Amino acid sequence: MAAQGKKEHLYKILVIGDLGTGKTSIIKRYVHQFFSPHYRATIGVDFALKVLNWDNSTTIRLQLWDIAGQERFGNMTRVYYKEAVGAFVVFDVTRLSTFEAVQMWKADLDNKVLLPNGKAIPAVLLANKCDLASEGFLGNINQLDDYCREKGFHAWFETSAKENIGIEEAARSLVAKILENDETIDHPQPDGDGIRVGEEDGRAPKKTKCC
Amino acid sequence: MSTFNCVTQTHLKQLIRKGIPRQYRPEMWKWIIKDTLKESYQPGMYAELMKKHVDQTSIALNQIELDLYRTLPTHKHYKADGEWINKLRRVLVAFSWYDTSIGYCQGLNRLAAIALLFLDEEHAFWCLVTIIHHHLPRDYYDRSLLGSQADQRVLKDILKERAPALTQHLSNCDIDFSLITFNWFHTIFVDTMPSDTMIRIWDTFLYEGSKVLFRYAVAIFLYNQDKLLAEGNSIAIFNQLRSMCKEATDVRRLTEISFNEITGFRWMQSAEKEITITNKSRVKLKHWTSYEQQ
C-alpha cells in the first residue's frame, strides 16, 4: 500500500580508495548480491543505485559513486565529491600501500566536500579482501579503532566482496549516521545553493544530482 | 606504402571514414601509424626499451600488473593468463619507459588491448605513441589529466552550439554529462561502445586525430536528442545518457551525422571561446583549435 507520509531520501555516497582495492566489487556485491573476479578497472566514475526499505516509514535511495582509484584521477574528484553526504574509503588488507593511502583519500575528501553545517561528511573505512588476509596484518583491532578516531572515520569494517562479509553492516552504519546528520542539520531552502539531501515522496528532486 | 600514395589524401580520408575492410585493417593501421609518426617511428626501439629496463621496477609496473586482468575481462584473449596478457603487459611496460612523464595511466590498458587485436606488439606500441603523442595533447594521460578535462569543456561548448535546446534541457535537469563523456574520450570509446562501432571510429581517429572523437560524441547526442528532450525526469535522463553509447550500433547513421551534418567551421569559434579555465588548459585549447584549422 502506498503509505501516506512515507519518507524518501536520496543520498549520494562516494566509494573511494586506491587502485584495485575492490571498490567496484563491493558495490556490485551490495547492489546485485553478486561477485565476479572479472570487473573492468573503473575509468573516471561509474554509478549504481541501491534502494533500501529502512523502516516502515522510510525508503532510502543510495547513489553509489564508484570513483577511479589511480592517484592522477584525484585531480577530478572535486567534481565527483560535490553534494555527497557519505563515503566509504576502501583499502586492500593484502597491500599495505593501499592502507597508507587511506589518509590521503580522507584528507582529499575533507578538503573538497562538507556538510551544509560545515562538518566533514561521515566516512566509513573498509578493510577489504579480508578473506585473503594473512594473520596479524591488521595489527590489533584497538589500533584501527584508534586510527579511525584520529583520522575522523565514523567506523571501520572488515569486508570481503567475494565472501559477502561486512558490507551490509558497513552500509547500515553509514546510512544510520547520514540519517542522524540529516535530522540534526537545518535544511537549506529548496532554492538555496546548499546541499539538498532529502526529497519528499512523489516529488522530483530539484537540486540533487542523479544517477 | 606506395599503394596508398596513388590515392589523394581526401579520397583516402573518405574511404577510411566508410570503414577499413577487416582484412586490410592491420596493414592500413600500420601505414597510418608510420605516416603519422614519420621520423619518430624507430623500428627496433621497442625491443631496446624492453631490454634496457628488463630488471627495473616502478610504480607504473605495479599498477599495470593490477590492471592487466581488468582490461577487457570478458574478451576471449584477455580473460585469462596467456600470451595475450603477456603481450599487453609488455606493450604497456615499454610505453611506461618510453614516456616516463606519463608512465601508466588507467585507460591506456584498453587502448593497448585494442591495438593488439590488429597489430603485432611492436606496432601496437607505436599505435599507443601515435595516439598519445600525436593525436591527443600531451597532458591527456599525464598526472594532471588536464587535457582530458579540458576536452570535456570543449565538448560542452560545441554541444551548446550544435544542440542548444538539448543543452538547456540537461542544464535545467542539473545534469553534468561530462561525468559520462569523460570516459568516452579517455578510452577512445573502448569502454562503453559496441565493438563494431568503436573499431570504425578507431579507423578514422587514427587517420584524422582528435576531432573525430568530438564529431562522434556530438553525433551520439544528436542521434538521441528527441528521446532525451521527451524525458523530464532527471534520473531517467541520466540513465539514458549512460546507455546511449552502449547502444550505438547504427554506425552508418552516426557516421553520416558526424561527417555530413556536423560542419567544422563553427567549432573553431567554439573552441576559441572556451579558452577560460586555467593557464595550462588555455595552452591546451589553443593547441586543439590550431589543429582544427589545418
Coordinates of C-alpha atoms in Angstrom, one line a residue:
Chain A
M1 CA 0.0 0.0 0.0
A2 CA 1.2 3.5 -0.8
A3 CA 1.7 4.7 2.8
Q4 CA 0.8 8.3 3.2
G5 CA 3.6 10.4 4.5
K6 CA 6.2 7.7 3.8
K7 CA 9.6 9.4 3.8
E8 CA 12.0 9.1 0.9
H9 CA 15.6 10.1 1.0
L10 CA 18.1 10.3 -1.8
Y11 CA 21.7 10.1 -0.7
K12 CA 24.9 10.4 -2.7
I13 CA 27.6 8.2 -1.3
L14 CA 31.2 8.0 -2.6
V15 CA 33.3 4.9 -2.8
I16 CA 37.0 5.9 -2.9
G17 CA 40.4 4.3 -2.3
D18 CA 43.5 3.1 -4.2
L19 CA 43.5 1.3 -7.5
G20 CA 42.5 -2.4 -7.3
T21 CA 41.2 -2.3 -3.7
G22 CA 37.8 -3.7 -4.7
K23 CA 35.5 -0.7 -4.8
T24 CA 33.6 -1.9 -7.8
S25 CA 33.3 -5.4 -6.4
I26 CA 31.9 -4.1 -3.1
I27 CA 29.3 -2.0 -4.9
K28 CA 28.3 -5.0 -7.2
R29 CA 28.0 -7.2 -4.2
Y30 CA 26.0 -4.7 -2.3
V31 CA 23.6 -3.8 -5.1
H32 CA 23.4 -7.0 -7.1
Q33 CA 24.4 -9.6 -4.4
F34 CA 26.9 -10.9 -6.8
F35 CA 30.7 -11.3 -7.1
S36 CA 32.8 -11.7 -10.1
P37 CA 36.6 -11.6 -10.4
H38 CA 36.2 -10.0 -13.8
Y39 CA 35.3 -6.4 -13.4
R40 CA 37.0 -3.7 -15.5
A41 CA 39.1 -1.1 -13.9
T42 CA 36.9 1.9 -13.5
I43 CA 37.9 4.9 -15.6
G44 CA 36.5 8.2 -14.3
V45 CA 33.4 7.4 -12.4
D46 CA 30.7 4.8 -12.5
F47 CA 27.3 4.7 -10.8
A48 CA 24.9 2.3 -9.1
L49 CA 21.7 2.7 -7.2
K50 CA 20.6 0.8 -4.1
V51 CA 17.1 1.1 -2.7
L52 CA 16.7 0.4 1.0
N53 CA 13.5 0.0 2.8
W54 CA 15.0 1.4 6.0
D55 CA 11.9 1.0 8.2
N56 CA 8.1 1.0 7.7
S57 CA 8.1 4.7 7.1
T58 CA 11.4 5.4 5.3
T59 CA 12.7 4.5 1.9
I60 CA 16.3 5.4 1.1
R61 CA 17.9 5.6 -2.3
L62 CA 21.6 5.4 -2.3
Q63 CA 23.5 6.7 -5.3
L64 CA 26.9 5.0 -5.1
W65 CA 29.7 6.8 -6.9
D66 CA 32.4 4.4 -7.9
I67 CA 35.5 6.5 -8.4
A68 CA 38.7 5.6 -10.3
G69 CA 41.5 4.7 -7.9
Q70 CA 44.6 5.9 -9.7
E71 CA 46.1 8.9 -8.0
R72 CA 46.0 11.1 -11.1
F73 CA 42.2 10.9 -11.2
G74 CA 42.3 12.7 -7.9
N75 CA 42.5 15.9 -10.0
M76 CA 38.9 15.3 -10.9
T77 CA 37.5 14.4 -7.5
R78 CA 36.2 17.9 -6.7
V79 CA 33.5 17.4 -9.3
Y80 CA 32.8 13.9 -8.2
Y81 CA 32.5 14.7 -4.5
K82 CA 30.0 17.5 -4.9
E83 CA 26.9 17.1 -2.8
A84 CA 27.9 13.8 -1.3
V85 CA 26.7 13.1 2.2
G86 CA 28.7 10.0 3.0
A87 CA 31.7 8.0 1.9
F88 CA 33.4 4.6 2.0
V89 CA 37.1 4.7 1.9
V90 CA 38.4 1.3 0.9
F91 CA 41.8 -0.4 1.3
D92 CA 43.1 -3.9 0.4
V93 CA 44.3 -5.7 3.5
T94 CA 46.8 -7.6 1.4
R95 CA 48.6 -4.4 0.3
L96 CA 50.0 -2.1 2.9
S97 CA 50.4 0.8 0.4
T98 CA 46.6 0.9 0.0
F99 CA 46.2 1.4 3.7
E100 CA 48.9 4.1 3.8
A101 CA 46.9 5.9 1.0
V102 CA 43.7 5.9 3.2
Q103 CA 44.7 9.2 5.0
M104 CA 45.4 10.8 1.7
W105 CA 41.9 9.9 0.4
K106 CA 40.3 11.0 3.7
A107 CA 42.2 14.4 3.6
D108 CA 41.1 14.8 -0.1
L109 CA 37.5 14.1 0.9
D110 CA 37.5 16.6 3.9
N111 CA 39.2 19.2 1.7
K112 CA 36.7 19.1 -1.1
V113 CA 33.3 18.4 0.4
L114 CA 31.5 19.4 3.6
L115 CA 28.0 19.0 5.0
P116 CA 25.8 22.1 5.0
N117 CA 26.8 22.7 8.7
G118 CA 30.4 22.8 7.7
K119 CA 31.3 19.5 9.2
A120 CA 33.1 16.6 7.4
I121 CA 30.9 14.1 5.7
P122 CA 30.7 10.8 7.6
A123 CA 33.2 8.3 6.2
V124 CA 33.4 4.6 6.9
L125 CA 36.7 2.7 6.5
L126 CA 36.5 -0.7 4.7
A127 CA 39.3 -3.2 5.2
N128 CA 38.5 -5.2 2.1
K129 CA 39.6 -8.6 0.9
C130 CA 39.6 -9.8 4.5
D131 CA 39.2 -13.4 3.2
L132 CA 42.7 -13.1 1.8
A133 CA 44.3 -11.5 4.9
S134 CA 47.3 -13.2 6.4
E135 CA 47.2 -13.4 10.2
G136 CA 48.1 -10.3 12.0
F137 CA 48.3 -7.9 9.0
L138 CA 45.8 -5.5 10.5
G139 CA 47.5 -5.4 13.8
N140 CA 45.1 -5.5 16.6
I141 CA 41.6 -4.1 16.4
N142 CA 42.2 -1.5 19.1
Q143 CA 44.8 0.1 16.9
L144 CA 42.4 0.5 14.0
D145 CA 39.8 1.9 16.4
D146 CA 42.3 4.5 17.5
Y147 CA 43.3 5.2 13.9
C148 CA 39.6 5.8 13.0
R149 CA 39.2 8.2 15.9
E150 CA 42.3 10.1 15.0
K151 CA 41.5 10.4 11.3
G152 CA 37.9 11.1 11.8
F153 CA 36.3 8.0 10.5
H154 CA 32.8 7.2 11.8
A155 CA 33.6 3.4 11.9
W156 CA 35.5 0.7 10.2
F157 CA 34.6 -2.8 9.0
E158 CA 36.4 -5.8 7.7
T159 CA 34.8 -6.7 4.4
S160 CA 35.0 -9.2 1.6
A161 CA 33.0 -8.7 -1.6
K162 CA 33.9 -12.2 -2.5
E163 CA 32.6 -13.9 0.6
N164 CA 30.0 -11.3 1.3
I165 CA 31.3 -10.2 4.7
G166 CA 30.7 -6.9 6.4
I167 CA 29.3 -4.9 3.5
E168 CA 25.7 -4.8 4.7
E169 CA 26.8 -3.9 8.2
A170 CA 29.1 -1.1 7.0
A171 CA 26.3 0.3 4.8
R172 CA 23.8 0.3 7.7
S173 CA 26.3 2.0 9.9
L174 CA 27.0 4.8 7.3
V175 CA 23.3 5.3 6.5
A176 CA 22.4 5.5 10.1
K177 CA 25.0 8.2 10.6
I178 CA 23.7 10.1 7.5
L179 CA 20.1 9.9 8.8
E180 CA 21.2 11.2 12.1
N181 CA 23.0 14.1 10.4
D182 CA 20.0 14.7 8.2
E183 CA 17.8 15.1 11.2
T184 CA 20.1 17.5 13.0
I185 CA 21.1 19.7 10.1
D186 CA 18.8 22.6 9.2
H187 CA 17.8 22.0 5.6
P188 CA 18.5 24.9 3.3
Q189 CA 15.6 26.3 1.4
P190 CA 14.8 24.4 -1.8
D191 CA 16.2 27.2 -4.0
G192 CA 19.2 28.0 -1.8
D193 CA 22.5 26.9 -3.0
G194 CA 23.3 24.5 -0.2
I195 CA 23.2 20.7 -0.5
R196 CA 19.8 19.2 -0.5
V197 CA 19.9 15.7 0.7
G198 CA 16.3 14.7 1.0
E199 CA 13.3 14.6 -1.2
E200 CA 9.6 14.3 -0.4
D201 CA 7.7 11.3 -1.6
G202 CA 6.4 11.7 -5.1
R203 CA 8.3 14.8 -6.0
A204 CA 11.2 15.0 -8.3
P205 CA 14.4 16.2 -6.7
K206 CA 15.2 19.7 -7.5
K207 CA 18.8 20.2 -6.7
T208 CA 20.1 16.7 -6.4
K209 CA 22.4 15.0 -8.8
C210 CA 21.1 11.8 -10.1
C211 CA 22.4 8.6 -11.4
Chain B
M1 CA 53.1 2.0 -48.6
S2 CA 53.3 3.1 -52.2
T3 CA 49.9 1.8 -52.9
F4 CA 48.4 4.5 -50.7
N5 CA 50.4 7.2 -52.3
C6 CA 48.4 6.7 -55.5
V7 CA 45.2 8.0 -54.0
T8 CA 44.7 11.6 -52.9
Q9 CA 44.6 12.4 -49.2
T10 CA 41.0 13.5 -49.5
H11 CA 39.9 10.3 -51.3
L12 CA 41.7 8.2 -48.7
K13 CA 40.0 10.1 -45.9
Q14 CA 36.6 9.4 -47.4
L15 CA 37.5 5.7 -47.9
I16 CA 38.6 5.3 -44.3
R17 CA 35.5 7.1 -43.0
K18 CA 33.5 4.4 -44.7
G19 CA 35.4 1.8 -42.6
I20 CA 38.5 -0.1 -43.4
P21 CA 37.7 -3.7 -44.5
R22 CA 38.7 -6.1 -41.8
Q23 CA 41.3 -7.9 -43.9
Y24 CA 43.1 -4.6 -44.7
R25 CA 42.9 -3.1 -41.2
P26 CA 46.3 -4.4 -39.9
E27 CA 48.2 -3.1 -43.0
M28 CA 46.3 0.2 -43.0
W29 CA 46.8 0.9 -39.3
K30 CA 50.5 0.2 -39.7
W31 CA 50.7 2.5 -42.7
I32 CA 48.8 5.2 -40.8
I33 CA 51.0 4.9 -37.8
K34 CA 54.2 5.2 -39.8
D35 CA 52.8 8.0 -41.8
T36 CA 51.7 9.9 -38.7
L37 CA 54.9 9.3 -36.7
K38 CA 57.3 9.9 -39.5
E39 CA 60.8 10.2 -38.1
S40 CA 59.6 9.5 -34.5
Y41 CA 59.0 5.9 -35.7
Q42 CA 62.1 4.0 -34.9
P43 CA 62.0 0.3 -35.7
G44 CA 63.8 -1.8 -33.0
M45 CA 63.2 0.8 -30.3
Y46 CA 60.5 -1.4 -28.7
A47 CA 62.9 -4.3 -28.3
E48 CA 65.6 -2.0 -27.0
L49 CA 63.3 -0.4 -24.4
M50 CA 62.4 -3.9 -23.1
K51 CA 66.0 -5.0 -23.0
K52 CA 67.3 -1.8 -21.3
H53 CA 64.8 -1.9 -18.5
V54 CA 64.5 -5.6 -18.1
D55 CA 65.3 -5.8 -14.4
Q56 CA 63.8 -2.5 -13.3
T57 CA 60.7 -1.9 -11.5
S58 CA 58.4 1.2 -11.0
I59 CA 55.1 2.3 -9.6
A60 CA 53.8 2.2 -13.2
L61 CA 54.7 -1.5 -13.5
N62 CA 52.8 -2.3 -10.3
Q63 CA 49.8 -0.5 -11.5
I64 CA 49.9 -2.2 -14.9
E65 CA 50.0 -5.6 -13.1
L66 CA 46.9 -4.7 -11.2
D67 CA 45.0 -3.7 -14.3
L68 CA 46.0 -6.4 -16.8
Y69 CA 43.1 -8.7 -16.0
R70 CA 40.8 -5.8 -15.6
T71 CA 41.3 -4.6 -19.1
L72 CA 38.8 -6.5 -21.2
P73 CA 37.9 -9.2 -18.7
T74 CA 35.2 -10.8 -20.9
H75 CA 37.2 -10.8 -24.1
K76 CA 38.4 -14.3 -25.1
H77 CA 42.0 -13.2 -25.4
Y78 CA 42.2 -11.2 -22.2
K79 CA 40.1 -13.0 -19.7
A80 CA 42.8 -15.4 -18.5
D81 CA 46.6 -15.7 -18.3
G82 CA 48.3 -16.4 -21.5
E83 CA 50.2 -14.9 -24.4
W84 CA 47.7 -12.0 -24.9
I85 CA 48.0 -10.9 -21.4
N86 CA 51.8 -11.1 -21.7
K87 CA 51.8 -9.0 -24.9
L88 CA 49.5 -6.5 -23.2
R89 CA 51.9 -6.3 -20.2
R90 CA 55.0 -5.8 -22.5
V91 CA 53.4 -3.1 -24.6
L92 CA 52.3 -1.1 -21.5
V93 CA 55.6 -1.6 -19.7
A94 CA 57.5 -0.5 -22.8
F95 CA 55.4 2.6 -23.1
S96 CA 55.8 3.5 -19.4
W97 CA 59.6 3.5 -20.0
Y98 CA 59.3 5.4 -23.4
D99 CA 57.4 8.2 -21.7
T100 CA 58.1 8.4 -18.0
S101 CA 56.1 11.6 -17.6
I102 CA 53.0 9.5 -18.3
G103 CA 54.2 6.2 -17.1
Y104 CA 51.0 4.3 -16.9
C105 CA 47.5 5.8 -16.8
Q106 CA 44.4 3.8 -16.4
G107 CA 42.7 3.6 -19.7
L108 CA 45.9 3.0 -21.7
N109 CA 45.4 -0.7 -21.0
R110 CA 42.1 -0.6 -23.0
L111 CA 43.9 1.2 -25.9
A112 CA 46.8 -1.2 -26.0
A113 CA 44.4 -4.2 -25.9
I114 CA 42.5 -3.0 -28.9
A115 CA 45.7 -2.1 -30.8
L116 CA 47.0 -5.7 -30.2
L117 CA 43.9 -7.2 -31.7
F118 CA 45.1 -5.9 -35.1
L119 CA 48.8 -5.3 -34.8
D120 CA 51.9 -7.1 -33.6
E121 CA 53.4 -6.0 -30.3
E122 CA 55.8 -3.5 -31.7
H123 CA 53.2 -1.8 -33.9
A124 CA 50.8 -1.8 -31.0
F125 CA 53.4 0.1 -29.0
W126 CA 53.8 2.6 -31.8
C127 CA 50.0 2.8 -32.1
L128 CA 50.0 4.0 -28.4
V129 CA 52.7 6.5 -29.2
T130 CA 50.6 7.8 -32.2
I131 CA 47.5 8.3 -30.1
I132 CA 49.2 9.7 -27.0
H133 CA 51.9 11.9 -28.6
H134 CA 50.4 12.9 -31.9
H135 CA 46.6 12.7 -31.8
L136 CA 46.0 13.9 -28.2
P137 CA 47.5 16.7 -26.3
R138 CA 50.4 15.7 -24.1
D139 CA 48.5 16.3 -20.8
Y140 CA 45.7 13.9 -21.7
Y141 CA 47.1 10.9 -19.7
D142 CA 49.8 12.6 -17.6
R143 CA 49.5 13.2 -13.8
S144 CA 47.3 16.3 -14.4
L145 CA 44.8 14.8 -16.8
L146 CA 44.2 18.4 -17.8
G147 CA 43.8 17.7 -21.5
S148 CA 41.1 15.1 -20.8
Q149 CA 39.3 17.6 -18.6
A150 CA 39.7 20.5 -21.0
D151 CA 38.2 18.4 -23.8
Q152 CA 35.1 18.0 -21.8
R153 CA 34.8 21.7 -21.6
V154 CA 35.2 22.0 -25.3
L155 CA 32.6 19.3 -25.9
K156 CA 30.1 21.2 -23.7
D157 CA 30.7 24.3 -25.7
I158 CA 30.3 22.5 -29.1
L159 CA 27.1 20.9 -27.9
K160 CA 25.8 24.2 -26.8
E161 CA 26.1 25.4 -30.3
R162 CA 25.0 22.3 -32.1
A163 CA 22.1 21.4 -29.8
P164 CA 21.1 24.4 -27.8
A165 CA 17.7 23.0 -26.7
L166 CA 19.2 19.8 -25.5
T167 CA 22.0 21.6 -23.6
Q168 CA 19.4 23.8 -22.0
H169 CA 17.3 20.8 -21.1
L170 CA 20.2 19.0 -19.5
S171 CA 21.2 22.1 -17.6
N172 CA 17.6 22.5 -16.3
C173 CA 17.8 19.0 -15.0
D174 CA 21.1 19.8 -13.3
I175 CA 23.0 17.1 -15.3
D176 CA 26.7 17.3 -15.8
F177 CA 27.2 15.0 -18.8
S178 CA 30.9 15.1 -18.7
L179 CA 30.7 12.6 -15.8
I180 CA 29.8 10.2 -18.6
T181 CA 31.5 11.5 -21.6
F182 CA 35.0 11.8 -20.0
N183 CA 35.2 8.0 -20.2
W184 CA 34.3 8.0 -24.0
F185 CA 37.2 10.3 -24.8
H186 CA 39.7 8.8 -22.3
T187 CA 39.3 5.3 -23.6
I188 CA 38.6 6.3 -27.2
F189 CA 35.2 4.7 -26.8
V190 CA 36.6 1.3 -25.9
D191 CA 34.9 1.2 -22.5
T192 CA 31.3 1.7 -23.5
M193 CA 30.7 1.3 -27.2
P194 CA 29.7 -1.9 -29.2
S195 CA 33.0 -3.1 -30.8
D196 CA 31.9 -2.8 -34.4
T197 CA 31.1 0.9 -34.0
M198 CA 34.2 1.5 -31.8
I199 CA 36.6 0.0 -34.4
R200 CA 35.1 2.1 -37.1
I201 CA 35.8 5.2 -35.0
W202 CA 39.3 4.0 -34.4
D203 CA 39.9 3.7 -38.2
T204 CA 39.0 7.3 -38.7
F205 CA 40.5 8.5 -35.4
L206 CA 43.9 7.0 -36.2
Y207 CA 43.9 8.8 -39.6
E208 CA 42.4 12.1 -38.7
G209 CA 43.0 12.6 -35.0
S210 CA 41.2 14.1 -32.0
K211 CA 38.4 16.0 -33.8
V212 CA 36.9 12.6 -34.8
L213 CA 36.1 12.0 -31.1
F214 CA 34.2 15.2 -30.9
R215 CA 32.3 14.5 -34.1
Y216 CA 31.1 11.1 -32.9
A217 CA 30.4 12.3 -29.4
V218 CA 28.2 15.1 -30.7
A219 CA 26.6 12.7 -33.2
I220 CA 25.6 10.3 -30.3
F221 CA 23.9 13.2 -28.6
L222 CA 22.1 14.4 -31.7
Y223 CA 21.1 10.8 -32.6
N224 CA 19.4 10.5 -29.2
Q225 CA 18.2 14.1 -28.9
D226 CA 14.5 13.6 -29.4
K227 CA 14.4 10.8 -26.8
L228 CA 16.3 12.9 -24.3
L229 CA 14.2 16.0 -24.8
A230 CA 11.0 14.0 -24.4
E231 CA 12.1 12.8 -20.9
G232 CA 11.6 15.1 -17.9
N233 CA 12.9 13.1 -15.1
S234 CA 16.5 13.7 -14.2
I235 CA 17.3 10.2 -13.2
A236 CA 15.8 8.7 -16.3
I237 CA 17.7 11.2 -18.5
F238 CA 21.0 10.4 -16.7
N239 CA 20.4 6.7 -17.3
Q240 CA 19.7 7.4 -21.0
L241 CA 22.9 9.3 -21.3
R242 CA 24.7 6.4 -19.7
S243 CA 23.3 3.8 -22.0
M244 CA 23.3 5.7 -25.3
C245 CA 26.9 4.9 -26.1
K246 CA 26.4 1.3 -25.3
E247 CA 23.5 1.2 -27.7
A248 CA 25.4 3.0 -30.5
T249 CA 25.0 0.3 -33.1
D250 CA 23.8 2.4 -36.0
V251 CA 27.3 3.2 -37.2
R252 CA 26.2 4.2 -40.7
R253 CA 23.8 6.9 -39.4
L254 CA 26.3 8.1 -36.7
T255 CA 29.0 8.4 -39.3
E256 CA 26.6 10.4 -41.6
I257 CA 25.8 12.8 -38.7
S258 CA 29.4 13.0 -37.7
F259 CA 30.8 14.0 -41.1
N260 CA 27.9 15.2 -43.3
E261 CA 25.7 17.0 -40.8
I262 CA 28.2 18.5 -38.4
T263 CA 30.2 21.2 -40.1
G264 CA 33.6 22.1 -38.8
F265 CA 33.5 25.9 -39.2
R266 CA 31.7 26.9 -36.1
W267 CA 33.8 24.5 -34.0
M268 CA 36.8 26.7 -34.3
Q269 CA 34.9 29.7 -32.9
S270 CA 33.5 27.5 -30.2
A271 CA 36.9 26.3 -29.1
E272 CA 38.4 29.7 -29.0
K273 CA 35.5 30.9 -26.9
E274 CA 36.1 28.2 -24.4
I275 CA 39.6 29.4 -23.6
T276 CA 38.9 30.2 -20.0
I277 CA 39.9 27.5 -17.5
T278 CA 43.4 28.0 -16.3
N279 CA 46.7 29.0 -17.9
K280 CA 47.6 25.4 -18.6
S281 CA 44.3 24.5 -20.2
R282 CA 44.5 27.6 -22.2
V283 CA 47.5 26.3 -23.9
K284 CA 45.7 23.0 -24.5
L285 CA 42.7 24.5 -26.1
K286 CA 44.7 26.7 -28.4
H287 CA 46.5 23.5 -29.5
W288 CA 43.2 22.0 -30.3
T289 CA 42.0 25.0 -32.2
S290 CA 45.1 25.2 -34.3
Y291 CA 44.8 21.6 -35.1
E292 CA 41.3 22.2 -36.3
Q293 CA 42.4 25.0 -38.6
Q294 CA 44.9 22.8 -40.5

